[in-house]
Structures are given as structure tokens and as C-alpha cells.
Coordinates of C-alpha atoms in Angstrom, one line a residue:
Chain A
M1 CA 136.2 129.4 140.9
E2 CA 139.2 132.5 141.9
E3 CA 142.3 131.2 141.1
R4 CA 144.2 129.1 143.5
I5 CA 147.0 131.0 145.9
Y6 CA 150.3 128.8 146.7
L7 CA 151.5 129.6 149.7
D8 CA 153.6 126.5 150.5
H9 CA 157.0 127.5 148.8
A10 CA 158.9 125.9 151.8
A11 CA 157.5 122.6 151.1
A12 CA 157.8 122.4 147.4
M13 CA 158.8 125.5 145.1
P14 CA 157.3 126.0 141.3
V15 CA 159.6 125.3 139.1
H16 CA 161.4 128.5 137.9
P17 CA 160.1 129.3 134.5
G18 CA 163.5 130.6 132.9
V19 CA 164.6 126.9 134.5
L20 CA 162.0 125.1 132.5
R21 CA 162.9 126.3 129.6
F22 CA 166.7 125.6 130.0
G23 CA 165.2 122.1 130.9
R24 CA 163.6 122.1 127.7
Q25 CA 167.0 121.9 125.2
F26 CA 168.4 119.2 127.4
P27 CA 166.6 115.4 126.9
G28 CA 167.5 115.7 123.0
E29 CA 171.0 117.0 123.6
F30 CA 172.4 115.3 126.0
A31 CA 172.3 111.7 126.5
G32 CA 176.1 111.2 127.7
N33 CA 177.3 109.5 131.1
P34 CA 179.5 112.4 132.6
S35 CA 182.5 109.5 133.2
T36 CA 182.8 108.7 129.6
L37 CA 185.2 110.0 127.2
Y38 CA 183.4 110.4 123.9
Q39 CA 181.9 113.3 122.9
E40 CA 178.1 112.8 124.2
G41 CA 179.6 112.1 127.8
L42 CA 181.7 115.3 127.6
A43 CA 179.0 117.5 126.7
A44 CA 177.4 115.5 129.8
Q45 CA 180.2 116.5 131.9
E46 CA 180.7 120.2 130.9
A47 CA 177.0 120.6 132.0
V48 CA 177.6 118.8 135.6
S49 CA 180.7 121.3 135.8
R50 CA 179.0 124.6 134.8
A51 CA 176.3 123.7 137.3
R52 CA 179.4 123.3 139.9
E53 CA 180.2 126.7 138.9
Q54 CA 176.7 128.1 139.3
V55 CA 176.3 126.7 142.5
A56 CA 179.7 127.6 144.1
S57 CA 179.0 131.1 143.0
L58 CA 175.6 131.7 144.6
V59 CA 177.2 130.6 148.2
G60 CA 180.8 132.4 147.6
A61 CA 182.7 129.2 147.4
S62 CA 185.9 130.2 145.4
D63 CA 186.9 126.2 144.7
T64 CA 184.1 125.0 142.6
A65 CA 185.4 121.4 143.6
S66 CA 183.9 121.9 146.8
I67 CA 180.4 120.9 145.7
V68 CA 179.3 117.4 145.9
F69 CA 175.8 116.8 144.0
C70 CA 173.0 114.7 145.4
S71 CA 170.0 113.6 145.5
G72 CA 168.8 116.5 147.8
A73 CA 169.0 118.0 151.4
T74 CA 167.9 115.0 152.9
E75 CA 171.0 113.6 151.4
A76 CA 173.2 116.2 151.7
N77 CA 172.6 116.5 155.4
N78 CA 173.2 112.7 156.1
I79 CA 176.7 112.7 154.6
A80 CA 177.7 116.2 156.2
V81 CA 176.4 115.1 160.2
R82 CA 177.1 111.0 159.8
G83 CA 179.9 111.2 157.3
T84 CA 182.3 114.1 158.9
A85 CA 181.3 112.6 162.3
L86 CA 182.5 109.1 161.5
R87 CA 185.6 110.2 159.2
N88 CA 186.8 112.7 162.3
A89 CA 186.0 110.2 165.0
K90 CA 189.3 110.0 166.0
R91 CA 189.3 113.7 167.4
G92 CA 186.3 113.3 169.6
K93 CA 182.8 111.4 169.9
N94 CA 180.5 114.4 170.3
V95 CA 177.8 115.6 167.8
V96 CA 176.1 119.6 168.5
A97 CA 172.7 120.4 167.1
S98 CA 170.4 122.9 167.2
A99 CA 167.1 121.7 169.2
I100 CA 165.4 123.3 165.8
E101 CA 167.2 121.5 163.0
H102 CA 165.5 119.5 160.1
I103 CA 164.5 116.1 161.1
S104 CA 167.1 115.1 158.1
V105 CA 169.8 116.3 160.4
L106 CA 168.5 115.2 163.8
N107 CA 167.9 111.9 162.6
P108 CA 171.2 111.0 161.4
A109 CA 172.8 112.7 164.5
K110 CA 170.7 110.8 166.5
D111 CA 171.6 107.3 164.9
L112 CA 175.4 108.3 165.5
Q113 CA 174.6 107.4 168.9
K114 CA 174.7 104.1 167.7
S115 CA 178.1 104.5 167.1
G116 CA 179.1 105.6 170.2
F117 CA 178.3 109.4 169.7
S118 CA 177.2 111.6 172.6
L119 CA 174.2 113.9 170.9
T120 CA 173.9 117.6 172.3
L121 CA 171.3 119.5 171.2
A122 CA 171.6 123.7 171.5
P123 CA 168.7 125.2 172.7
V124 CA 167.0 128.5 171.1
D125 CA 165.1 131.5 172.4
H126 CA 162.0 131.9 172.2
Y127 CA 162.2 133.6 169.1
G128 CA 164.5 130.6 167.7
T129 CA 167.6 132.2 167.9
I130 CA 170.2 130.1 169.0
D131 CA 171.5 130.8 172.6
L132 CA 175.2 131.4 171.7
D133 CA 175.8 130.6 175.5
A134 CA 174.3 128.0 175.9
L135 CA 176.0 126.9 172.3
R136 CA 179.4 127.8 174.5
K137 CA 178.8 125.1 176.4
A138 CA 177.1 122.8 173.9
V139 CA 180.6 122.8 172.0
T140 CA 183.8 121.0 173.7
P141 CA 186.6 119.9 172.3
E142 CA 185.5 116.8 172.1
T143 CA 182.5 118.3 169.4
V144 CA 183.3 117.0 165.9
V145 CA 180.4 118.2 164.4
A146 CA 178.1 120.8 165.1
S147 CA 174.9 121.6 162.8
V148 CA 173.1 124.9 163.1
H149 CA 170.7 126.3 160.3
Y150 CA 170.9 129.2 158.4
A151 CA 167.2 129.7 159.0
N152 CA 164.6 127.7 159.9
N153 CA 161.6 126.4 157.9
E154 CA 158.8 126.3 160.0
I155 CA 159.3 130.0 162.2
G156 CA 161.7 131.9 159.6
T157 CA 164.3 132.3 161.9
V158 CA 167.5 133.3 160.7
E159 CA 170.8 132.5 162.7
P160 CA 173.9 134.4 163.7
V161 CA 175.7 131.8 161.6
R162 CA 178.9 134.0 161.8
E163 CA 179.0 133.8 165.5
V164 CA 178.3 130.1 165.6
A165 CA 181.3 129.7 163.2
E166 CA 183.6 131.4 165.8
I167 CA 182.1 129.5 168.9
V168 CA 182.7 126.2 166.8
H169 CA 186.3 126.8 165.3
D170 CA 187.4 128.1 168.6
R171 CA 186.8 124.8 169.9
G172 CA 188.5 123.2 166.7
G173 CA 184.8 122.0 165.5
I174 CA 183.6 121.4 162.1
L175 CA 180.7 123.4 161.2
H176 CA 177.6 122.4 159.4
V177 CA 175.0 124.5 158.0
D178 CA 171.7 123.4 156.3
A179 CA 170.7 126.5 154.2
T180 CA 168.0 124.9 152.3
D181 CA 165.5 127.6 153.0
A182 CA 168.0 130.4 153.3
A183 CA 169.8 129.8 150.0
G184 CA 168.4 132.1 147.4
R185 CA 166.5 133.7 149.4
I186 CA 169.2 136.0 151.7
P187 CA 173.2 136.5 150.6
I188 CA 175.2 133.7 151.7
D189 CA 178.8 133.6 151.6
V190 CA 180.3 130.3 152.7
E191 CA 183.7 131.5 153.1
R192 CA 182.6 135.0 154.8
D193 CA 180.6 133.3 157.3
G194 CA 182.7 130.8 158.4
I195 CA 180.9 127.8 157.2
D196 CA 182.8 124.2 156.5
L197 CA 179.7 122.3 155.0
L198 CA 176.9 123.7 153.7
T199 CA 173.3 122.1 152.2
L200 CA 171.5 123.1 149.5
S201 CA 168.2 121.9 147.6
G202 CA 167.5 122.3 144.1
N203 CA 164.1 122.7 144.5
Q204 CA 164.3 125.5 147.1
L205 CA 166.8 127.4 144.5
G206 CA 163.6 126.9 141.8
G207 CA 165.0 124.0 140.3
P208 CA 163.5 120.1 140.1
Q209 CA 163.2 118.1 142.9
G210 CA 165.6 114.8 143.7
V211 CA 168.7 117.0 143.1
G212 CA 170.6 118.8 145.8
A213 CA 174.4 119.8 146.6
L214 CA 176.6 119.7 149.7
Y215 CA 179.4 122.2 149.8
I216 CA 182.4 120.9 151.6
R217 CA 185.2 123.4 152.5
P218 CA 188.5 122.2 151.0
G219 CA 190.6 120.6 153.4
V220 CA 187.2 119.1 155.8
R221 CA 187.6 115.3 155.3
V222 CA 184.0 113.5 155.1
Q223 CA 183.4 109.9 154.6
P224 CA 180.8 108.8 152.2
V225 CA 177.4 107.1 153.3
L226 CA 176.9 105.5 150.0
V227 CA 179.4 103.3 148.2
G228 CA 179.9 103.0 144.9
G229 CA 181.4 103.8 141.9
G230 CA 183.3 107.0 143.1
Q231 CA 181.5 109.7 141.5
E232 CA 181.1 113.1 143.5
R233 CA 185.0 112.5 144.9
G234 CA 183.5 109.2 145.7
L235 CA 181.1 111.2 148.9
R236 CA 177.9 110.6 146.1
P237 CA 178.7 107.3 143.7
G238 CA 176.2 106.6 141.4
T239 CA 175.6 108.2 137.6
E240 CA 175.2 112.1 138.3
N241 CA 171.5 113.0 137.9
V242 CA 173.2 115.3 135.1
F243 CA 169.3 116.9 133.7
S244 CA 168.7 117.8 137.2
I245 CA 172.0 118.9 137.8
A246 CA 172.1 121.0 135.2
C247 CA 168.8 122.3 135.9
M248 CA 169.7 123.0 139.6
G249 CA 172.7 124.6 138.5
E250 CA 170.5 127.1 136.3
A251 CA 168.2 127.6 139.4
A252 CA 170.8 129.2 141.1
R253 CA 172.1 131.3 138.8
L254 CA 168.9 132.8 138.4
A255 CA 168.2 132.6 142.2
G256 CA 171.0 134.7 142.8
E257 CA 170.4 137.2 140.1
E258 CA 167.3 137.8 140.9
M259 CA 167.7 137.9 145.0
P260 CA 167.8 141.3 145.3
G261 CA 164.5 142.4 144.1
E262 CA 162.6 139.2 144.4
S263 CA 163.5 139.2 148.4
R264 CA 162.7 143.2 148.5
R265 CA 159.2 142.2 147.0
L266 CA 158.4 139.0 149.0
R267 CA 159.5 141.3 152.2
A268 CA 156.9 143.5 151.3
I269 CA 153.7 141.2 150.8
R270 CA 155.2 139.2 154.0
D271 CA 155.0 142.1 156.3
R272 CA 151.4 143.2 155.4
L273 CA 150.4 139.6 155.6
I274 CA 152.0 139.8 159.2
S275 CA 150.1 142.7 160.1
G276 CA 147.2 141.7 158.4
I277 CA 147.4 138.4 160.5
T278 CA 148.4 139.4 163.9
E279 CA 145.9 141.8 164.1
M280 CA 143.2 139.3 164.7
E281 CA 142.4 138.3 168.3
E282 CA 144.9 135.3 169.7
A283 CA 147.0 135.1 166.9
Y284 CA 150.5 135.5 167.3
L285 CA 153.8 135.5 164.8
T286 CA 156.3 132.9 165.7
G287 CA 159.9 132.9 164.7
H288 CA 161.7 136.3 165.1
P289 CA 159.9 139.4 164.1
T290 CA 162.9 140.6 162.3
E291 CA 165.6 138.2 162.0
R292 CA 163.4 136.2 159.4
L293 CA 163.6 135.0 155.8
P294 CA 161.8 137.6 153.7
H295 CA 159.6 135.0 152.6
H296 CA 158.2 133.6 155.4
A297 CA 155.5 134.3 157.5
S298 CA 154.6 132.1 160.2
F299 CA 151.3 132.1 163.2
R300 CA 150.0 130.3 165.7
F301 CA 146.4 130.8 167.0
S302 CA 144.9 130.2 170.3
R303 CA 142.1 127.3 170.5
I304 CA 142.1 125.9 167.4
E305 CA 144.2 123.0 165.0
G306 CA 146.7 123.4 162.4
E307 CA 145.4 120.7 160.1
S308 CA 141.6 122.1 160.4
I309 CA 143.3 125.6 159.5
Q310 CA 145.0 123.6 156.7
L311 CA 142.1 121.8 155.4
A312 CA 139.6 125.1 155.9
M313 CA 142.4 127.4 154.1
D314 CA 142.3 124.9 151.0
M315 CA 138.8 124.8 150.1
L316 CA 139.1 129.0 150.2
G317 CA 142.0 128.3 147.1
I318 CA 144.7 128.8 149.6
A319 CA 147.4 126.0 150.1
V320 CA 149.5 127.0 153.3
A321 CA 151.6 124.6 155.7
T322 CA 151.1 123.7 159.7
G323 CA 153.5 122.3 161.9
S324 CA 150.6 120.6 163.3
A325 CA 150.9 117.1 165.0
C326 CA 148.3 115.8 162.9
T327 CA 149.5 116.7 159.6
S328 CA 153.0 114.8 160.3
R329 CA 153.8 111.1 159.6
T330 CA 154.3 110.6 163.7
L331 CA 151.7 112.8 164.7
E332 CA 154.2 114.6 167.1
A333 CA 154.2 117.9 167.8
S334 CA 156.5 119.9 166.0
H335 CA 159.7 119.6 167.8
V336 CA 160.3 123.2 166.7
L337 CA 157.5 125.0 168.4
L338 CA 158.1 122.9 171.4
A339 CA 162.0 124.5 171.6
I340 CA 160.3 127.8 171.1
G341 CA 158.9 127.0 174.5
L342 CA 155.1 126.5 172.9
A343 CA 153.0 124.1 175.2
H344 CA 151.8 121.2 173.3
D345 CA 148.1 122.6 172.7
E346 CA 149.7 125.8 171.5
A347 CA 152.1 124.0 169.2
H348 CA 148.9 122.7 167.7
G349 CA 147.2 125.9 166.1
S350 CA 150.4 126.6 163.5
M351 CA 150.0 128.3 160.4
V352 CA 152.6 128.6 157.9
A353 CA 152.6 130.8 154.9
T354 CA 156.0 130.7 152.5
L355 CA 156.1 132.8 149.3
G356 CA 157.6 132.6 145.9
R357 CA 157.8 134.3 142.8
T358 CA 153.6 133.5 141.9
N359 CA 152.3 135.4 144.9
S360 CA 151.4 138.9 144.4
P361 CA 150.8 141.7 146.8
D362 CA 146.9 142.0 145.4
E363 CA 146.3 138.3 147.4
V364 CA 147.0 140.2 150.6
P365 CA 143.3 141.1 151.2
R366 CA 142.0 137.4 150.0
I367 CA 144.5 136.0 152.4
V368 CA 144.0 137.9 155.4
R369 CA 139.9 137.6 154.7
A370 CA 140.4 133.8 154.3
V371 CA 142.4 133.2 157.8
E372 CA 139.7 135.7 159.6
E373 CA 136.8 132.9 158.2
T374 CA 138.7 130.3 159.0
V375 CA 139.7 131.1 162.5
K376 CA 136.4 132.3 163.1
R377 CA 134.4 129.2 161.8
L378 CA 136.7 126.8 163.9
R379 CA 136.7 128.7 166.8
A380 CA 132.9 128.7 166.9
I381 CA 133.3 125.1 167.0
T382 CA 135.8 124.7 169.4
P383 CA 134.9 123.7 173.2
L384 CA 138.4 125.6 174.4
Chain B
M1 CA 145.2 102.9 150.5
A2 CA 147.6 102.5 153.2
D3 CA 149.7 105.8 152.0
Q4 CA 146.4 107.7 152.1
I5 CA 146.7 110.7 153.7
G6 CA 143.9 112.8 152.5
Y7 CA 140.1 112.8 153.3
S8 CA 137.3 111.4 151.4
Q9 CA 134.7 113.8 150.0
K10 CA 131.8 112.9 152.7
V11 CA 134.7 114.2 155.0
M12 CA 135.2 117.2 153.6
E13 CA 131.6 117.9 153.7
H14 CA 131.2 117.3 157.3
F15 CA 133.9 119.1 158.0
M16 CA 133.3 122.0 155.9
N17 CA 129.3 122.4 156.9
P18 CA 129.5 120.0 160.4
H19 CA 125.9 119.2 161.8
N20 CA 124.5 119.8 165.3
V21 CA 127.1 122.3 166.5
G22 CA 126.4 124.1 169.2
V23 CA 125.5 123.3 173.3
I24 CA 122.4 122.1 174.9
E25 CA 121.9 124.2 178.2
N26 CA 121.3 122.0 181.0
P27 CA 121.5 118.5 179.0
D28 CA 120.4 115.5 180.0
G29 CA 123.9 114.1 179.6
Y30 CA 127.1 115.3 178.9
G31 CA 130.5 113.5 177.6
K32 CA 133.5 114.7 176.6
V33 CA 136.9 113.1 175.6
G34 CA 140.3 113.3 174.7
N35 CA 142.2 116.5 175.3
P36 CA 143.8 119.5 173.9
V37 CA 147.6 118.6 174.5
C38 CA 146.8 115.6 172.0
G39 CA 145.2 118.3 169.7
D40 CA 141.8 116.5 169.9
L41 CA 138.8 117.2 172.5
M42 CA 135.3 116.4 172.1
E43 CA 132.2 117.5 173.9
I44 CA 128.8 115.9 173.3
F45 CA 125.6 117.3 174.6
I46 CA 122.1 114.9 174.4
R47 CA 118.4 115.8 175.3
V48 CA 116.3 112.5 175.5
K49 CA 113.0 112.1 176.0
D50 CA 111.4 108.8 176.4
D51 CA 114.6 106.8 176.2
V52 CA 115.2 108.7 172.9
I53 CA 118.0 110.7 171.9
E54 CA 115.8 113.8 171.0
D55 CA 118.5 116.5 170.3
I56 CA 122.7 116.3 170.0
R57 CA 124.9 118.9 169.9
F58 CA 128.8 118.7 170.1
R59 CA 131.6 120.9 169.7
T60 CA 135.3 119.7 168.9
F61 CA 138.7 121.0 169.3
G62 CA 140.9 118.9 166.7
C63 CA 141.5 118.0 163.4
G64 CA 139.7 117.4 160.3
S65 CA 138.7 113.7 161.1
A66 CA 138.1 115.0 164.9
I67 CA 135.3 117.5 163.8
A68 CA 134.2 115.5 160.9
T69 CA 133.3 112.5 163.1
S70 CA 131.8 114.2 166.2
S71 CA 129.4 115.5 163.1
M72 CA 128.8 112.1 161.8
V73 CA 128.1 110.7 165.0
T74 CA 125.2 113.3 165.9
D75 CA 123.8 112.3 162.5
L76 CA 123.9 108.6 163.3
A77 CA 122.6 109.0 167.2
K78 CA 119.9 111.5 166.7
G79 CA 116.3 109.7 167.0
K80 CA 117.7 106.4 168.2
T81 CA 117.5 105.2 171.5
L82 CA 119.9 104.9 173.9
D83 CA 120.5 101.3 173.4
E84 CA 120.6 101.6 169.9
A85 CA 123.5 104.4 170.1
M86 CA 125.6 102.7 172.5
K87 CA 126.1 100.5 169.8
I88 CA 127.4 103.0 167.3
T89 CA 131.2 102.2 167.2
R90 CA 134.0 104.2 165.7
D91 CA 134.2 102.0 163.0
D92 CA 130.5 102.8 161.7
V93 CA 131.5 106.1 162.1
A94 CA 134.1 105.8 159.5
T95 CA 132.3 103.5 157.5
E96 CA 129.9 106.2 157.3
L97 CA 132.6 108.9 156.1
E98 CA 133.5 106.3 153.8
G99 CA 136.9 105.5 155.4
L100 CA 139.4 107.7 157.5
P101 CA 143.4 107.8 156.6
P102 CA 144.8 104.5 158.5
R103 CA 146.5 106.7 161.0
K104 CA 143.5 109.0 161.5
M105 CA 141.1 105.7 163.0
H106 CA 142.7 105.7 166.6
C107 CA 143.8 109.1 167.4
S108 CA 140.9 111.7 165.8
N109 CA 137.7 108.9 165.7
L110 CA 137.1 109.4 169.5
A111 CA 133.3 111.1 168.7
A112 CA 131.4 107.3 169.6
D113 CA 133.4 107.3 172.9
A114 CA 131.9 111.0 173.4
L115 CA 128.6 109.8 172.8
H116 CA 128.7 106.9 174.8
A117 CA 130.1 108.9 177.8
A118 CA 127.1 111.4 177.2
I119 CA 124.8 108.4 177.3
Q120 CA 126.3 107.0 180.2
D121 CA 126.0 110.2 182.1
Y122 CA 122.7 110.3 181.9
R123 CA 121.9 106.9 182.9
E124 CA 124.0 107.6 186.0
K125 CA 122.1 110.6 186.5
Q126 CA 118.7 108.8 186.4
K127 CA 119.8 106.1 188.8
K128 CA 120.2 108.8 191.2
E129 CA 117.1 110.6 191.0

């Protein structure tokens, strides 16, 4: 049996071995609740504040108090979109989001419509790059918060965040950027980029699942979506998940340290994958050819369906993702693939490969062969 | 079981090595259901002799369960009389496959419909002759 090849790092990252080593010393030593004043509590407090510094440092936040820990990117996105809109509703009643945001941004934005907000979706071009002219029209003085991600998880396209920030700030709006897929992969500097709120996922940095963080620029007012004991500046009440937070901090530190070398290494593998796969008949790259995440390769194949591709690749020992409707809980076509202009039947045949530290260039020929075999086999069955 | 997303061993067997794939030239009956926009499209070709399905072939665009149900329904129908084949239901196909994830029961379990369409096509052609 050949070794498995894991190509779905955007869905779940294996925990970094350095984080595992770091985490192993934990359970015995730390039993404290950071809200207490005895030694165990202070030690826990210290672990959380070290993590806060490490996360702040990864994204260029000079004020460590600007980092709020929570349960993950979905919660961070909810606090950012809902909490900011509701807290600043006096200013206006409009929310803007790019059409290809993650569902954990789009759903709270849609839900705000029940509270009297209007939602404007800003279109993207066929690469998934936000249309800046359209954004200029979409963001108005009524816009409280605009949410445009740093990079897209399905097609890898990196957005022109600085230009977006200028547009949003010109109209007095607050910019939220979901950096779940970009952080630890490409350099992010919230101050240079003009970002008011930034979402981070612990797992996407190589930390454990179930922990995340929201950067909130000092001065930006946000209200909690969950109320309780006042931890994390009241924005994320509940006893801190000390162990996971500390591990996320260590993951952020390692990600920052390894990013230059690792992104160069993964970019080379990605480019070989892209050229090998797009050589096949009726196989196309989705997303931007150059402005894309270094570890991200995404494709679509005509006349075959993505779930079948995923299953067939799995049988060949390779884990890939697909934006196919058949793999989603709602059985709806990917809103990302439709927003970049694909027809429904084209959106069905997608395959996404996201690389990580376990992948090596030696795997490329086997991956390309497996894709060829899969596509050939499925096309032999198709009536299209 | 309500949360089950994965497929049974049987589904995977039929998905990886589907039976009766292909086309019958000038078939006695032809059925086509679904559409590519929804992500599932299947067609079934039958050859009929003395009211019995002597040969049956299919081609399918779709997910794992669409391909597996197509393969299974061709196995179930082969050698059966038309009346017997008309009685094969979506549930029969799912049962023979040792179950399908609940959310796949409706959308990707069209194979019995395609079979019935092929039989009806054959019967209509017979009437005309």
C-alpha cells in the first residue's frame, strides 16, 4: 500500500510537530483558570498572554490587547460582522461583503437583514478578484462594515486588501478581513494593510482545531454576540481555552518563522501540479494564475462531477477537496464558483488541492497520474 | 445513522468498478433522467427479447451514489421480464447497495427512474409498430 497523500490542508491542517511537542508539557503543568489570582491562575494567564503576543506579532498588530481569542474562524467572523454592525448601527444600516466570502461571513451578514440591515454583495471577476469599481459603488456612507477576505479557500485568489481598505475607509466604513486561509501562508500586516478586524483560525496556522482569534484595531467598537462573564474584553466570555490558545500562539510563532521557506517550497510544488494537471484535456485552473496562495491549486474538469473525483482519488490514496454541490450539506452549487462566472454544470467538476508541510515534490508525478486516471475513468462513463 | 455521509462498501465497489457501462447501438429502449445542471444525469439502454431484458448498459454523469445506483440497477434488471423490472424501486436499489446516506436518497438515486423510462420507451415503440 502506497502512503497516503493529504491535499486538503484548507479543510484541516495536521497539527505542527513543534506545537505537539509544546503541547505535551502542558496538561500536567497548567490547571489554572486565568481569572484567578493564585499561582496556577497566573501561570494560565501568562500562557494566554504569551499566545496573544505571538498571534499579534504574526499579523503585525503592535497592541497585543487587540487580539481576542475565541473558538475558531466561524466565531471570529460572527463577532466581526454581527458584533460590529450592531454596535455601530447608529452610523448606518448597510453591510457589504464580497460575493465569495466564506459562509461564516455571508450567513451572519444575511442574518443582519432581520435586524433591519441591508446587505450588498460586491462582485468579483472571473479570477475571483474583487471588482474595485463595483466596490466603490457598493460601499456607501451608510455602510457600517465591509467584509472582504484576504484570500479565498476554494480558488486561492488573494485579494487587493490595501486598495479595498482605502475604499472602505474613504467612506468611513470598518473593514473586516477573514484571513483564515492566508495567515501563516503570506505576510499579513494589519497596520500596513489598513485592516480593522482580522479573522484567524488556530488550525490553519498548524495549531489545534476549536480555537481562533479576532484582531480588533484599537478604537473599533464591537459588541459581543455571546454574553457571560466578561473574559476576552467581554467579547468572548467563558473560561479561556488555555491549552488550545497557548498552542495557537506557538503555532503562530512557528508559522511566522517558517513562512518564507515553506511558502517558497510549496509554491514550487503547486506550480508543478498546476502545469501537470492543466495539460490534460478540458482541465482548467480556477482562481488567479499568479495572485494566489502559495499552497493552493484548484481546478475544474468538464463533463465529470467533483464528488466522484474526490472518491476516486481517495481510492488511489489521495485526499483532495471539491466544491461540488454533492459534497455540501445543502447540496447547492458552490457560490464561489458561480460568482466567478462558471455555469452550474461547470461548477460541479471542481477539485481543490491545498498543500502543507508533509507534501513533497516527489509526490507530484503520482498525484498527476492519479488525476489523469480518475478523469479518464469518469469521462469514460459520462453521457456528456 | 442520520449523520452518515460516507458510503457503504458496496457503493464503493460499484463506484470503482461499475457493471454494464456503455452504450447499446440501436437499443430497443432508451431512458434518460436528471440534468447536468443538478449534477446528475443518467441514461440507460436496453435490448429486449421475448419480453426479457437481455442486455442493459448505462452512462452516468454524477456523484458516487449516482454511478453506483446506475450500476446496481443494471445488475438488478438484467435477465428480468419487463414487468418485473418495472417493479424495481429506488428503495430496492438503495437496499441492495447496503444503504445510501439519507441526503443522497432523493437526488442521486435516479437509476430506477432511468430504467423505467427505458422500458416505457420500448413499450411505446412496440405500440407504434
